[in-house]
XYZ file of C-alpha atoms in Angstrom:
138
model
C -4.848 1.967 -23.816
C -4.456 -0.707 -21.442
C -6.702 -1.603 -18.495
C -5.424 -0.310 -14.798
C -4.547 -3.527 -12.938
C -4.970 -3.413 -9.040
C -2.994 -5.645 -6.522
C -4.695 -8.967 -5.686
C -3.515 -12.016 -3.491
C -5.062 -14.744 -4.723
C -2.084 -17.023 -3.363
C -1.987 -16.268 -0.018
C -1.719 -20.473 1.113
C 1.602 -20.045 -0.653
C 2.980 -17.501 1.157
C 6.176 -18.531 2.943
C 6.500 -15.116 5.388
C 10.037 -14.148 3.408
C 8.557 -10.422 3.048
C 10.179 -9.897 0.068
C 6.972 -8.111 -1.425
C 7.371 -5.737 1.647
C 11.515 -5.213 1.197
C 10.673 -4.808 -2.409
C 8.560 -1.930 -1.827
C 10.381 -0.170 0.977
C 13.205 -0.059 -1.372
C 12.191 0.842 -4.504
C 8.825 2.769 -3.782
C 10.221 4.710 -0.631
C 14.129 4.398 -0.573
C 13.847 2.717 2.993
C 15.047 -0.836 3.820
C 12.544 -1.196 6.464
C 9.445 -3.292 5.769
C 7.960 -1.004 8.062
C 7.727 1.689 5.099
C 5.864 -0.924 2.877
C 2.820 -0.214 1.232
C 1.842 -4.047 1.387
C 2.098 -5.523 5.026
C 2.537 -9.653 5.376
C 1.726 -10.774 8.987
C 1.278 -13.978 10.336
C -2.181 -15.436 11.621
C -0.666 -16.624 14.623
C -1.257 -19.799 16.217
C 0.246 -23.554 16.232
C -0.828 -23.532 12.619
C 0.419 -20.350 11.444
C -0.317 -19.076 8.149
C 0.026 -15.477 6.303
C -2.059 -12.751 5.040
C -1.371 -9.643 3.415
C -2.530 -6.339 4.089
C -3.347 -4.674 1.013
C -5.018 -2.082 -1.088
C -8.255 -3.250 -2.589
C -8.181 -0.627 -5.498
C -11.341 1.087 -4.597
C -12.999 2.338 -7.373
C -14.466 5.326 -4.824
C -11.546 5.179 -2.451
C -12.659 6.527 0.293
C -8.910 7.441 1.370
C -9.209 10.295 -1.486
C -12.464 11.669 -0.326
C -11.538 12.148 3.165
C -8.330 14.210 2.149
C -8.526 17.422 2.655
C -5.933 18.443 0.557
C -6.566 16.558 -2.485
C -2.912 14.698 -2.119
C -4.856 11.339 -2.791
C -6.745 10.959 -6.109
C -9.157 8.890 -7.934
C -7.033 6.498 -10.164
C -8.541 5.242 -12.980
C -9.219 1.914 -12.785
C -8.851 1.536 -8.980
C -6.690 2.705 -5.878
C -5.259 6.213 -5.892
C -2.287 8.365 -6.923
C -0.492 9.879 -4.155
C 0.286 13.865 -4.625
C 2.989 13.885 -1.637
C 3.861 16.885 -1.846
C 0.086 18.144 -1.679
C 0.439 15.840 2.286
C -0.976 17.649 5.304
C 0.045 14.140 7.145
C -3.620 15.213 8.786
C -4.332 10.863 8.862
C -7.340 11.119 7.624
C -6.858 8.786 4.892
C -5.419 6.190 7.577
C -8.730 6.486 9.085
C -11.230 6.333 6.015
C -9.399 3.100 4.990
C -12.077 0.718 5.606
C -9.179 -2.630 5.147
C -6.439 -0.166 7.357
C -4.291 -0.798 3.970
C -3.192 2.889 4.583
C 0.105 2.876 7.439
C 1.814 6.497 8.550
C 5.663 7.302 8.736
C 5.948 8.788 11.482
C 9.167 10.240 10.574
C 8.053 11.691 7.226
C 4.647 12.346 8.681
C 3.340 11.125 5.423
C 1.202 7.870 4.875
C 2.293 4.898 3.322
C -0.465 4.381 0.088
C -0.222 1.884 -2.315
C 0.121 3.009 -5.864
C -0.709 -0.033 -7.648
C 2.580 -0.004 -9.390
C 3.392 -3.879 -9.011
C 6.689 -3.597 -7.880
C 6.190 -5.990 -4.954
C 4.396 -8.882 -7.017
C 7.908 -8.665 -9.328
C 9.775 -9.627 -6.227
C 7.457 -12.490 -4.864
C 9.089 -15.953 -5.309
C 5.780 -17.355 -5.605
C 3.539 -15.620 -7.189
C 1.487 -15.502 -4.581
C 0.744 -11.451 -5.488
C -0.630 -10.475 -8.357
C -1.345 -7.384 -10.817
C -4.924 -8.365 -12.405
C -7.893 -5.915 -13.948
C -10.399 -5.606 -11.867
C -13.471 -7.695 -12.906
C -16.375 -6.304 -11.097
């Protein structure tokens, strides 16, 4: 069996700002085109100098996102990170809260947070390569 990858940014001076990790996502993950419902969030630094960074799941290996939900909709995945049991969802936030990189966002229509899943999808769509899928090596 192959090892779980988890999401990484090692390119992050490449980034251009064209958010197509985050339209990627929204699309294909949550059947939304808004960025807003994007697991992975690109922002800008700000400044005369502007740059990028992405706000994303680290892959915990003890998320604490799963051990503050009461309902057991977010689980240990093996590897790193965490499957998402929606329909398990209180929406209670906790999760947003116990995310110690606030990689965890809330749709406030669904009343469900937005978790990352690990699946990829959004490094598939980056022009360049500035995401990656890797195995966690430590």
């Amino acid at each position: 069996m192959a090892e779980a990858k988890i999401l990484k940014a090692p390119g992050m001076a490449k980034c251009i700002g064209c958010y197509s990790c985050m339209l990627a996502c929204a699309r294909v993950i949550h059947n939304d085109y808004s960025p807003r419902r994007s697991a992975i969030q690109i922002r800008s630094t700000g400044g005369l100098q502007s740059s990028f960074l992405a706000v994303i799941c680290r892959g915990c290996l003890k998320p604490a996102c799963a051990e503050a939900c009461p309902a057991e909709a977010l689980v240990e995945r093996p590897g790193g990170g965490v499957i998402f049991k929606k329909d398990l969802c209180t929406g209670c936030r906790k999760c947003v809260a116990a995310c110690s990189v606030e990689a965890i966002f809330f749709d406030e229509d669904e009343k469900k947070p937005i978790v990352c899943i690990q699946c990829g999808t959004c490094t598939r769509y980056c022009p360049h390569q500035v995401i990656t899928m890797e195995v966690r090596n430590d």
